[in-house]
Coordinates of C-alpha atoms and ligand atoms in Angstrom, one line a residue:
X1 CA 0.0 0.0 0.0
X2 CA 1.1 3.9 -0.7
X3 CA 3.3 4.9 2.2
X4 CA 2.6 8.1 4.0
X5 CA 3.0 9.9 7.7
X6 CA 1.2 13.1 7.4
X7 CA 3.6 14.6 9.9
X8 CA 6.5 14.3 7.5
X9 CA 3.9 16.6 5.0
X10 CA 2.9 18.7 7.6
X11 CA 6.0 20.1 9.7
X12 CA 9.0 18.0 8.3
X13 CA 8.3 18.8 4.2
X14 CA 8.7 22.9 5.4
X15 CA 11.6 22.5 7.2
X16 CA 13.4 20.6 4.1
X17 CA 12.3 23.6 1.1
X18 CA 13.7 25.9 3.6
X19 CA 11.1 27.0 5.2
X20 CA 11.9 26.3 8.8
X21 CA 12.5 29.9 10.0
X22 CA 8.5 30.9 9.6
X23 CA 6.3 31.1 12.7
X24 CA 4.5 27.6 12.9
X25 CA 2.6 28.2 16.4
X26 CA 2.2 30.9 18.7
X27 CA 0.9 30.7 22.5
X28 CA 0.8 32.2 25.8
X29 CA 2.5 30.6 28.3
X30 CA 2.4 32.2 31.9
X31 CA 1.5 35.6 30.2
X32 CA 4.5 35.5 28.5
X33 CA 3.6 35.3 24.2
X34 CA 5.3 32.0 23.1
X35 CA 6.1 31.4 19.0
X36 CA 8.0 28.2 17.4
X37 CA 9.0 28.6 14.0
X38 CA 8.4 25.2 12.0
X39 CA 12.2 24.1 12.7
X40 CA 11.7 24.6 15.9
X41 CA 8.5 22.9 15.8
X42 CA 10.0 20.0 13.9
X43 CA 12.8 19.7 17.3
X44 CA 9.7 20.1 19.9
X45 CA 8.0 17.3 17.9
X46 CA 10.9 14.7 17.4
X47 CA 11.9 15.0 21.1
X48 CA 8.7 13.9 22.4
X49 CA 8.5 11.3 19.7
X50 CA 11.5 9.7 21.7
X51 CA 9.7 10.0 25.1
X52 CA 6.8 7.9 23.5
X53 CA 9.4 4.8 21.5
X54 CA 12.3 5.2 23.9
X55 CA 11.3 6.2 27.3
X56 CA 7.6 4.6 27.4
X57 CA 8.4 1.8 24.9
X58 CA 5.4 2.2 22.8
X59 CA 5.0 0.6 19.3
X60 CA 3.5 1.6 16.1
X61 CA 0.0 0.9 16.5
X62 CA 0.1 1.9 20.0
X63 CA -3.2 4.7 21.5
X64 CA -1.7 7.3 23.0
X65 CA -4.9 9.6 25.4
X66 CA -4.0 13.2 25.0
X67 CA -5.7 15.7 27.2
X68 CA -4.7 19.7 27.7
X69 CA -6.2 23.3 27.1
X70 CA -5.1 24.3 23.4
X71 CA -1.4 25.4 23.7
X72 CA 2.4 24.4 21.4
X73 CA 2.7 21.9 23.7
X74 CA -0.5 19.8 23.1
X75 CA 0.2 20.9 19.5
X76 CA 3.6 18.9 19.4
X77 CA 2.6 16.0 21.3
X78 CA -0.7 15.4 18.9
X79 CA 1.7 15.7 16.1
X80 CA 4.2 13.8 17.9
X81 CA 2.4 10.8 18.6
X82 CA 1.3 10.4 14.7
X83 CA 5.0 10.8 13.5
X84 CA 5.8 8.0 15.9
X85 CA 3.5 5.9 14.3
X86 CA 1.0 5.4 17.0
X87 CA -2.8 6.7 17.4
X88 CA -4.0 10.0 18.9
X89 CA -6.6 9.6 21.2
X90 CA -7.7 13.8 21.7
X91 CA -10.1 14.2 24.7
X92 CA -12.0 17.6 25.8
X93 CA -10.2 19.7 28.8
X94 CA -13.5 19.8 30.2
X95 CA -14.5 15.7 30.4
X96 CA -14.4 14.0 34.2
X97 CA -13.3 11.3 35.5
X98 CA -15.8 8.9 34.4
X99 CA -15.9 10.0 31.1
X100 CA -12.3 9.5 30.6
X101 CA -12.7 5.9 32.0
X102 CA -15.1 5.4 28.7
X103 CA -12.6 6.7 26.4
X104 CA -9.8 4.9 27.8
X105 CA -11.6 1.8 27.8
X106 CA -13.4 1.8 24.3
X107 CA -10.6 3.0 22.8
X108 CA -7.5 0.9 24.6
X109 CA -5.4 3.2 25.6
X110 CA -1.3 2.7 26.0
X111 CA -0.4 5.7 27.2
X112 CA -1.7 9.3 28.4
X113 CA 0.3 12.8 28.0
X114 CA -1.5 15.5 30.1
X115 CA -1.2 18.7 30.8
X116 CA -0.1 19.1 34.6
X117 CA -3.2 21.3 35.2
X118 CA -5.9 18.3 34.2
X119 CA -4.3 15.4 35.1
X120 CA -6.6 14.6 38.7
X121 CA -8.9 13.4 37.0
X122 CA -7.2 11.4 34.8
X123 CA -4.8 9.6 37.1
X124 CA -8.2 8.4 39.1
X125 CA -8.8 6.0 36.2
X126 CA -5.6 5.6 34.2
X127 CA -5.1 2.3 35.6
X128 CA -2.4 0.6 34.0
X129 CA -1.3 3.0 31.2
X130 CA 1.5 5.5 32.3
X131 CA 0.5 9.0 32.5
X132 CA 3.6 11.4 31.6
X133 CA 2.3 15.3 32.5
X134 CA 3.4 18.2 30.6
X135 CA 3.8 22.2 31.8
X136 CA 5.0 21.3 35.2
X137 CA 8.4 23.5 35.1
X138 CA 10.6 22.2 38.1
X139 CA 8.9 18.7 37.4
X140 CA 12.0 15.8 37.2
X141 CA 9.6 13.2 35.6
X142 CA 7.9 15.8 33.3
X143 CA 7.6 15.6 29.8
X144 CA 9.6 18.4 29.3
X145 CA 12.6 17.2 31.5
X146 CA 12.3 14.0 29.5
X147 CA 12.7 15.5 26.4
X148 CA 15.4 17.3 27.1
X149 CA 17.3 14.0 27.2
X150 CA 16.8 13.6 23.4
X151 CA 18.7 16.0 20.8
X152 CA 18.8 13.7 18.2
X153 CA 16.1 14.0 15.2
X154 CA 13.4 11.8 14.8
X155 CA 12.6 9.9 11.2
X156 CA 9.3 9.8 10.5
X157 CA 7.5 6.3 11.2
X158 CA 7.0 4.8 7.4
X159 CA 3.3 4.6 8.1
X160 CA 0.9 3.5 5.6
X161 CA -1.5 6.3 3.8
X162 CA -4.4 3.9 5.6
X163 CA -3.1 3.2 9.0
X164 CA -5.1 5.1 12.0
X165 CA -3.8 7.8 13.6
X166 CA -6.4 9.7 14.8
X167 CA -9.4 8.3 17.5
X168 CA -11.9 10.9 17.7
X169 CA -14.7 10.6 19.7
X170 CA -17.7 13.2 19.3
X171 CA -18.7 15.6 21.7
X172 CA -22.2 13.9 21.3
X173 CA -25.8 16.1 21.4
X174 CA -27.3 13.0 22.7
X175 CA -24.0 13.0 25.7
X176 CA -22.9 9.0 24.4
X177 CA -19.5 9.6 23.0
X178 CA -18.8 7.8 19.5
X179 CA -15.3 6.7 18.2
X180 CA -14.1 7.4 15.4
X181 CA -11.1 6.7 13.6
X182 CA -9.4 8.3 10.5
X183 CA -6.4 7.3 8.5
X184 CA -2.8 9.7 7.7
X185 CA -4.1 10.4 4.2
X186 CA -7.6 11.8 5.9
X187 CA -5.3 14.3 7.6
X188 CA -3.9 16.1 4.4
X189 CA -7.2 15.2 2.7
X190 CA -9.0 17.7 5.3
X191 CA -6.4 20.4 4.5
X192 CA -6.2 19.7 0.5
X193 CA -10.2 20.4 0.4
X194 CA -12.0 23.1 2.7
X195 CA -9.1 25.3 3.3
X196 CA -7.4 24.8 -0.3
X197 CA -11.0 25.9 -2.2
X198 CA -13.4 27.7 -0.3
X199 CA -11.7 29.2 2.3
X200 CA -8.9 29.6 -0.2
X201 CA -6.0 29.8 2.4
X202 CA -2.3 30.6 2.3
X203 CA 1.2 31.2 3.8
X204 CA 0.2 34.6 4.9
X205 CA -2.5 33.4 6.8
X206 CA -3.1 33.7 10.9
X207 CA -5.4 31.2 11.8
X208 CA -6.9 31.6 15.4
X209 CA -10.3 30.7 17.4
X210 CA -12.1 28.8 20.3
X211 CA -12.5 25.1 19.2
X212 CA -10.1 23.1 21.5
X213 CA -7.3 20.3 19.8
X214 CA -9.3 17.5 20.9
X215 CA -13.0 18.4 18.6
X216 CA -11.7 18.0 14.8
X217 CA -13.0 21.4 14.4
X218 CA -10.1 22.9 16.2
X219 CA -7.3 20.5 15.4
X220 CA -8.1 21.4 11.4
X221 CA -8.8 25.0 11.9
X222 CA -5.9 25.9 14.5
X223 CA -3.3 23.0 13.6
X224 CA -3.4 21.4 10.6
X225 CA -5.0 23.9 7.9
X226 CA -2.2 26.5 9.0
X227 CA 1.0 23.7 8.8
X228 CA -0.4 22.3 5.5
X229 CA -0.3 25.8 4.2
X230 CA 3.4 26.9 5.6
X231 CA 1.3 29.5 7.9
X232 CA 0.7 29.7 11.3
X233 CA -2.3 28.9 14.0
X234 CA -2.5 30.9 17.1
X235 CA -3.4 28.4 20.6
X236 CA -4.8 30.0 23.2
X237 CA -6.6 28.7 26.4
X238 CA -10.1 29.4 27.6
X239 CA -10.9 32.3 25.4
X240 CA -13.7 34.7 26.3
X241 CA -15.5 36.6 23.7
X242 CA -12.9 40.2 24.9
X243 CA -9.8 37.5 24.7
X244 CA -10.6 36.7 21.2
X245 CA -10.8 39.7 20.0
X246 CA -7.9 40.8 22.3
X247 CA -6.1 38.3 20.3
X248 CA -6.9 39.1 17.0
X249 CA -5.7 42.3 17.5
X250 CA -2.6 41.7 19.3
X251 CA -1.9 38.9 16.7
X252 CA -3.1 40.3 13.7
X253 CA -4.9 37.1 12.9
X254 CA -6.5 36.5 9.2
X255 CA -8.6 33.5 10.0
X256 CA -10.7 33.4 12.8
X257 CA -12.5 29.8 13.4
X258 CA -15.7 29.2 16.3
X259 CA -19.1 28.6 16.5
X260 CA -21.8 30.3 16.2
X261 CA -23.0 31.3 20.0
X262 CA -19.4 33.1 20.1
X263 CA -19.8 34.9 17.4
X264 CA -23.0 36.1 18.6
X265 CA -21.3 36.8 21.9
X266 CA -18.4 39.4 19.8
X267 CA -20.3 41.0 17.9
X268 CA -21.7 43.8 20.5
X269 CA -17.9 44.6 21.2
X270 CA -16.0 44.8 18.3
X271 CA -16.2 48.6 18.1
X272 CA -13.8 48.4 20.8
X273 CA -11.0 46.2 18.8
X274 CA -8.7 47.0 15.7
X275 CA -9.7 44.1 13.6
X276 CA -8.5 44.9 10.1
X277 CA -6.3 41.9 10.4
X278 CA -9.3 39.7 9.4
X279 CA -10.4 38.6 6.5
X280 CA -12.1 34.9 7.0
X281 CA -14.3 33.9 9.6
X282 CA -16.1 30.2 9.8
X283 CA -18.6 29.4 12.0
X284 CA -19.4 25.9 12.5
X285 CA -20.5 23.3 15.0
X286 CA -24.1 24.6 14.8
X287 CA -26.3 25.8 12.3
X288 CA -25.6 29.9 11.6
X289 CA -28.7 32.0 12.4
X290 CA -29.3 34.6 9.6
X291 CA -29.9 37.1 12.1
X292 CA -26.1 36.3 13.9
X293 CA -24.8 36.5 10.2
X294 CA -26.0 40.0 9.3
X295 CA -25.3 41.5 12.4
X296 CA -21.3 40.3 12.2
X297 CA -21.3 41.6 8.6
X298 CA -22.7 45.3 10.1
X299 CA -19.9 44.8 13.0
X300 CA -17.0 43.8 11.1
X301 CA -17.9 43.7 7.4
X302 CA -17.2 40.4 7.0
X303 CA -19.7 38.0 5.3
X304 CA -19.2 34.6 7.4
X305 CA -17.9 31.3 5.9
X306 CA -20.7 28.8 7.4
X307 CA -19.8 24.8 7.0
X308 CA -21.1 21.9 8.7
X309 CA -18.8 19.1 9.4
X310 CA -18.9 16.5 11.6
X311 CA -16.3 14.3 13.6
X312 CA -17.4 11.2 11.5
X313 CA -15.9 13.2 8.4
X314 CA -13.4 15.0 10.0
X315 CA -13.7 18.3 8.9
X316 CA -16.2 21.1 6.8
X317 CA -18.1 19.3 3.9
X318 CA -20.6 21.8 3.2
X319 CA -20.1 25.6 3.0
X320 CA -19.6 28.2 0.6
X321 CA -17.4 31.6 0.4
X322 CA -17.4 35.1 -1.1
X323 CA -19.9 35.5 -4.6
X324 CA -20.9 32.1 -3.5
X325 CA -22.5 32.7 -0.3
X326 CA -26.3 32.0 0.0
X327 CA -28.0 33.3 3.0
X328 CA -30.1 30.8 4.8
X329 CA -28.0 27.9 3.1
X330 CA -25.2 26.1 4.5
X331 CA -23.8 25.9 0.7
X332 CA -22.7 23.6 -1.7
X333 CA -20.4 20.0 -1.1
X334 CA -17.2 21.1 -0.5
X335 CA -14.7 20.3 -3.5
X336 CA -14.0 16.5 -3.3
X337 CA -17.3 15.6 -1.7
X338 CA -20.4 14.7 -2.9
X339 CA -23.9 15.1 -0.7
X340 CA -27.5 13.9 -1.4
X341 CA -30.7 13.8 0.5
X342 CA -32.7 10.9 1.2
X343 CA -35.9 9.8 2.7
X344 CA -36.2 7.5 5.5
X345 CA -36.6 4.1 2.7
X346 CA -32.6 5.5 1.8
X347 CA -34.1 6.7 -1.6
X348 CA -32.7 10.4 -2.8
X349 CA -35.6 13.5 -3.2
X350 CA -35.7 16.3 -5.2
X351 CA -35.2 19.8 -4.4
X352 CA -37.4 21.1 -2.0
X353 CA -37.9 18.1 0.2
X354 CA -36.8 18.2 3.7
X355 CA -34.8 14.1 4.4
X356 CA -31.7 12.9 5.5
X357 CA -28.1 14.4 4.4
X358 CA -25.8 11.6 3.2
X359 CA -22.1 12.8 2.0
X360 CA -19.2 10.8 0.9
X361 CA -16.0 11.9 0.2
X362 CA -12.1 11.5 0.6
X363 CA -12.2 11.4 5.0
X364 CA -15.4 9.1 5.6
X365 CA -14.5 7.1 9.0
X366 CA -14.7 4.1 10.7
X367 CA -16.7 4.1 13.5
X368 CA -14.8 2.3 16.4
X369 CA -18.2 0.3 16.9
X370 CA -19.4 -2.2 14.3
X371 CA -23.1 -1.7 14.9
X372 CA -22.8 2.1 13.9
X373 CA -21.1 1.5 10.7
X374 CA -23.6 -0.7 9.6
X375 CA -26.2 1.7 10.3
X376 CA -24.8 5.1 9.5
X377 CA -22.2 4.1 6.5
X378 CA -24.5 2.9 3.6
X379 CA -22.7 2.0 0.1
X380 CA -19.6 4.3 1.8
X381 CA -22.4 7.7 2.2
X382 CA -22.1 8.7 5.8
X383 CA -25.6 9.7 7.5
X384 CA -24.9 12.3 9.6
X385 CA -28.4 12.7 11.6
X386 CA -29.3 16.0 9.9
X387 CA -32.2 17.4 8.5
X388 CA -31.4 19.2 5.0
X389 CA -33.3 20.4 1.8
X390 CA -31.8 21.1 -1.5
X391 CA -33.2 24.1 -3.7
X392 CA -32.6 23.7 -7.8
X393 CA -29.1 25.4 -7.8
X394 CA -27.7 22.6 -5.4
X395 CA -27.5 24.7 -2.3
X396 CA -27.7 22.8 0.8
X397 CA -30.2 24.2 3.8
X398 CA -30.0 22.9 7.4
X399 CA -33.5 22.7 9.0
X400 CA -32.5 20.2 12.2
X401 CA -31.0 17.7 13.6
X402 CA -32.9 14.2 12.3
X403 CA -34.3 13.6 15.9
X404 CA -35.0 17.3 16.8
X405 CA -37.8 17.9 14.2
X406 CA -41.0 18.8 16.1
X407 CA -43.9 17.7 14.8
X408 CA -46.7 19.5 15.9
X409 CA -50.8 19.0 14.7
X410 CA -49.5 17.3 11.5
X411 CA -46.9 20.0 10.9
X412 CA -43.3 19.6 10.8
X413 CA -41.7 22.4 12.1
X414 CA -37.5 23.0 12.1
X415 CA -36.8 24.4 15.9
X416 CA -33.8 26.5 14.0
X417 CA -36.1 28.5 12.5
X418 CA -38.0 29.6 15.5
X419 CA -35.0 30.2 17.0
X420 CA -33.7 32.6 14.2
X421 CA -36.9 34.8 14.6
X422 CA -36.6 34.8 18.1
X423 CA -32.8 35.5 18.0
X424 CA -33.9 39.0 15.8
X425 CA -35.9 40.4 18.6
X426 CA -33.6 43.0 20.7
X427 CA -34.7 41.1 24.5
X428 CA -33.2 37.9 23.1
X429 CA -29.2 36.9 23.6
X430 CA -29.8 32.8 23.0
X431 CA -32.9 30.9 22.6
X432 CA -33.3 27.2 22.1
X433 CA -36.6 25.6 20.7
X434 CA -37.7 22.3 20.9
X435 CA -40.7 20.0 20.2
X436 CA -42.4 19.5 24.0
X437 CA -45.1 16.3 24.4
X438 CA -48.7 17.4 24.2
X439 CA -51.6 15.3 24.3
X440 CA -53.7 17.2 21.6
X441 CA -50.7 18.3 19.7
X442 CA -48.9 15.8 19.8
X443 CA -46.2 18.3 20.4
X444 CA -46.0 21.9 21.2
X445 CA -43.3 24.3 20.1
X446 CA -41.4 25.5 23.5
X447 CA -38.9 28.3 23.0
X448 CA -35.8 28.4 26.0
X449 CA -34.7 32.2 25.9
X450 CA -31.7 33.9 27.7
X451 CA -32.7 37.6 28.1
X452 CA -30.0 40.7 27.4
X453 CA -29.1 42.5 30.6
X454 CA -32.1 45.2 31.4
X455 CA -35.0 42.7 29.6
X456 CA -37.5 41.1 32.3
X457 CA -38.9 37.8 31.9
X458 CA -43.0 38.3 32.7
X459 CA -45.9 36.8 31.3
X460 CA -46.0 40.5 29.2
X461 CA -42.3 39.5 27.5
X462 CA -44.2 35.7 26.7
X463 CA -47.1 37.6 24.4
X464 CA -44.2 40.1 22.8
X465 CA -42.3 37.5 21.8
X466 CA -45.1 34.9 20.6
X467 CA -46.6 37.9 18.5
X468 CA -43.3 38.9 17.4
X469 CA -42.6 35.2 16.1
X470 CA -46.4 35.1 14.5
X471 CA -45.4 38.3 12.8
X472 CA -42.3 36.8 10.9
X473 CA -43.1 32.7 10.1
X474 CA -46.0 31.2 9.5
X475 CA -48.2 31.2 12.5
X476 CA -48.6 27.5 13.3
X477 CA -44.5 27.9 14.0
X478 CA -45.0 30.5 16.9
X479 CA -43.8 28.7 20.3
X480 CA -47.1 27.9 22.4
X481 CA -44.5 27.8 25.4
X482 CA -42.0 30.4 26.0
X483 CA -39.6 29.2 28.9
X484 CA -37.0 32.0 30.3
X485 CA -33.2 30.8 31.4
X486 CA -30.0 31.8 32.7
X487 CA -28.1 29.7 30.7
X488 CA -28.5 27.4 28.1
X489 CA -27.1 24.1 28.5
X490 CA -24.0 23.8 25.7
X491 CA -21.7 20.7 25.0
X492 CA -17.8 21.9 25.3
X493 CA -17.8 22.3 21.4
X494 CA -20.5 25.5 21.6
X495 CA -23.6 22.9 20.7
X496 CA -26.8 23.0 22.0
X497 CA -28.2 20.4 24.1
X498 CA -31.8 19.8 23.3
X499 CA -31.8 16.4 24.5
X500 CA -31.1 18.6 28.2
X501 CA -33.8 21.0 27.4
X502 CA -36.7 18.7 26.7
X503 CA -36.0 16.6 30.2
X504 CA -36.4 20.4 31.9
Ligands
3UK1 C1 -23.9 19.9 13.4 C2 -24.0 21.9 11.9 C3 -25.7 23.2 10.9 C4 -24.6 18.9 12.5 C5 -17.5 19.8 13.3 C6 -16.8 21.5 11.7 O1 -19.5 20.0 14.6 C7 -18.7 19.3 14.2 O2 -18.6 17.9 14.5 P1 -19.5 17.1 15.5 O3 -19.3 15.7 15.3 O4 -21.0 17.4 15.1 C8 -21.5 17.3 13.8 C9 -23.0 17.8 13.8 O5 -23.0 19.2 14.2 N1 -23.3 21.0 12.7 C10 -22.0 21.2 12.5 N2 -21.8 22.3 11.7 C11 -23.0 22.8 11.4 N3 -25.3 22.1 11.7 N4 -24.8 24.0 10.4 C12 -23.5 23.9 10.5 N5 -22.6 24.7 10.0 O6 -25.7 18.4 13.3 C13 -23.5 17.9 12.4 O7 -24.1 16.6 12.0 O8 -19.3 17.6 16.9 C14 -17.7 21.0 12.6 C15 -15.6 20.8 11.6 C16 -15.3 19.6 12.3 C17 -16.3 19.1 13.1 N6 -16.1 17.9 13.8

């Protein structure tokens, strides 16, 4: 089979054409701003390859857990482990103990690098697999102090293009994690189609954003994209809307990657920030409300690059940039993936019928469970669990998640589109809608809105915003229950949790 280690594309092939002394990574590290150049990337990497073949004995093959805020140091270690020849295992800074245990067990963990910070939790259920901890200066059995034992370089494990190196288990709407795993040759194939045509990326660029290392989102956007393109990703740790922005500025970032929620969150504060770095900015994770994409494009100018992706595929398979740019629509299959819509016998429809979005393309995985490849992989098309409608130009529009539809009196009505109306009434910073059981109904529409500071929530706000929502969809949409909230509840990666809001 074609030999490849993505790694050796990625850091090493830069380094070689003599591009070593360009800023690969930049951090913060104790307040202090932190940037590796590819070379010195390439040494960062190559030393903790050793840790993992020399000082922990690992083999190709081999899981390695990783588990850290985003930072150069996670960064190297991820990229580490692949050039070594074993299998990243990415988990979210914010899972617990028992949650780990799941991972560690469904997906047979060897080894664990942690960041010193995190690593409680982890140690609790470790069990036999070593845990070597990282950022703890002083520290004799540290990562750090371990590498320091190993100047030589580090060849690049002759991999095959279709060995795993990647484990990547979904944040999960529903909270059950699913594995997945994806080959070296899905690596570059991420980077070789969103970023290469739509976003249309290049050495210049800055990436930066919110989505951590461990959800694919980040890992392309912040990591991979940037390296593939000889640029450089900026990894910063539990960013708040100001510290984003803070950061683009300071940074002069060109590429900005998060979900929508944050973006909605920066947008009543970018008068305050010099932004002219940007160019791009991608929102994905959850579907884009036209009302959060109009107001960024009055606050920064910038028309947003919307793409849904999933962990199954690894990255953005639907989007569209620039001229291309349809509001309401997702877009078009990315280049080098093909998408379709099917109803529930697994037959395609025509435009203008709501079904199920299939795609298939260079990255589809393997789920790490056989039942769910039987049932989601059909004739290599993933199903990703969304709702989607075509129009006659091809242009793919999210309406919900398969499971979230609410059908109400014989209608099927999409909860996103409630919650865009609701989202363009000035009282409302975050709504979520979903289908609530009714015995005449069969369901009811039941809005979840988060007030702006100085709105009250009173049986008066209720009838403003029902009347407001009859005034702007059809009527039978409107939400029969309006519920007001603090906080909506929000996996790690920025998505809602509907399954959360219809047990309230
Ligand atoms: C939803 C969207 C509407 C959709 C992801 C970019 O989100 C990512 O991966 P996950 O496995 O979730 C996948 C599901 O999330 N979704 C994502 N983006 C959009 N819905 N519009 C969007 N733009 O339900 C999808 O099936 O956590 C996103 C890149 C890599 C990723 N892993």
């Amino acid at each position: 089979p074609p030999r490849l280690n993505c790694v050796a594309e990625l850091v090493d092939a830069h380094v070689s054409a003599g591009r070593g002394a360009r800023t690969a990574v930049i951090g913060e590290h104790l307040g202090e701003q932190m940037r590796w150049t590819y070379a010195e990337l390439q040494q960062q990497v190559d030393r903790i390859a050793h840790v993992l073949r020399t000082d922990l004995g690992l083999v190709p093959g081999n899981r390695v857990l990783l588990r850290g805020a985003n930072c150069p140091t996670m960064a190297a270690s991820i990229l580490a482990v692949l050039k070594a020849g074993l299998v990243a295992v990415p988990t979210m800074p914010l899972l617990r103990a028992r949650e780990l245990g799941v991972i560690l067990d469904k997906a047979n963990v060897n080894a664990v690098l942690c960041a010193g910070a995190l690593s409680g939790e982890l140690e609790q259920v470790a069990g036999q697999a070593p845990v070597i901890r990282f950022d703890m200066p002083g520290h004799a059995d540290s990562l750090e102090a371990r590498m320091a034992k190993h100047t030589q370089p580090f060849a690049p494990v002759d991999t095959a293009a279709d060995d795993v190196c990647l484990i990547s288990f979904t944040s999960g709407t529903t909270g059950i994690p699913k594995g997945t795993m994806h080959f070296h040759r899905d690596i570059l194939a991420i980077c070789d189609c969103f970023p290469r045509y739509t976003l249309k990326a290049g050495a210049d660029d800055i990436f930066i954003g919110t989505p951590p290392l461990a959800f694919t989102f980040g890992l392309g956007g912040l990591l991979l994209f940037p390296l593939r393109f000889g640029a450089a990703g900026v990894l910063l740790e539990k960013l708040t809307p100001e510290g984003l922005l803070a950061a683009i500025e300071r940074y002069r970032a060109t590429v900005c990657f998060t979900a929508p929620t944050f973006y909605r969150q920066m947008t009543p504060l970018v008068p305050s920030y010099d932004l002219r770095s940007l160019q791009k900015c991608v929102s994905a994770g959850e579907a884009l409300p036209l009302a959060t994409r109009e107001a960024w494009k009055r606050a920064t100018g910038i028309a947003m690059i919307d793409g849904i992706g999933a962990t199954e595929i690894l990255h953005i398979f639907i989007s569209a940039s620039g001229d291309a740019i349809r509001p309401g629509a997702t877009g078009k299959p990315v280049p080098g993936y093909a998408a379709c819509i099917l109803d529930d016998d697994g037959q395609p429809v025509g435009p203008g019928v709501i079904g199920r979005l299939a795609v298939k393309g260079p990255t589809g995985c393997r789920y790490l469970a056989d039942e769910r490849q039987r049932n989601y992989v059909l004739n290599g098309w993933n199903i990703t669990g969304d709702a989607y409608e075509m129009d006659q130009d091809g242009y793919f529009y999210y309406r919900s998640r398969t499971d979230d539809m609410i059908i109400s009196a014989g209608y099927n009505i999409a909860g996103a589109e409630v919650e865009d109306v609701l989202l363009r009434h000035p009282a409302v910073a975050e709504c979520g809608v979903v289908g609530r059981a009714d015995e005449e109904r069969g369901q009811i529409v039941e809005a979840h809105v988060v007030l702006k500071p100085g709105f009250e929530a009173s049986p008066d706000m209720v009838r403003t915003l029902q009347a407001f929502a009859k005034d702007n969809i059809a009527p039978y949409k409107y939400p029969r229950a309006v519920r007001f909230t603090d906080k909506l509840p929000r996996t790690e990666t920025g998505k809602l949790q509907r399954f959360k809001l219809r047990a309230q």
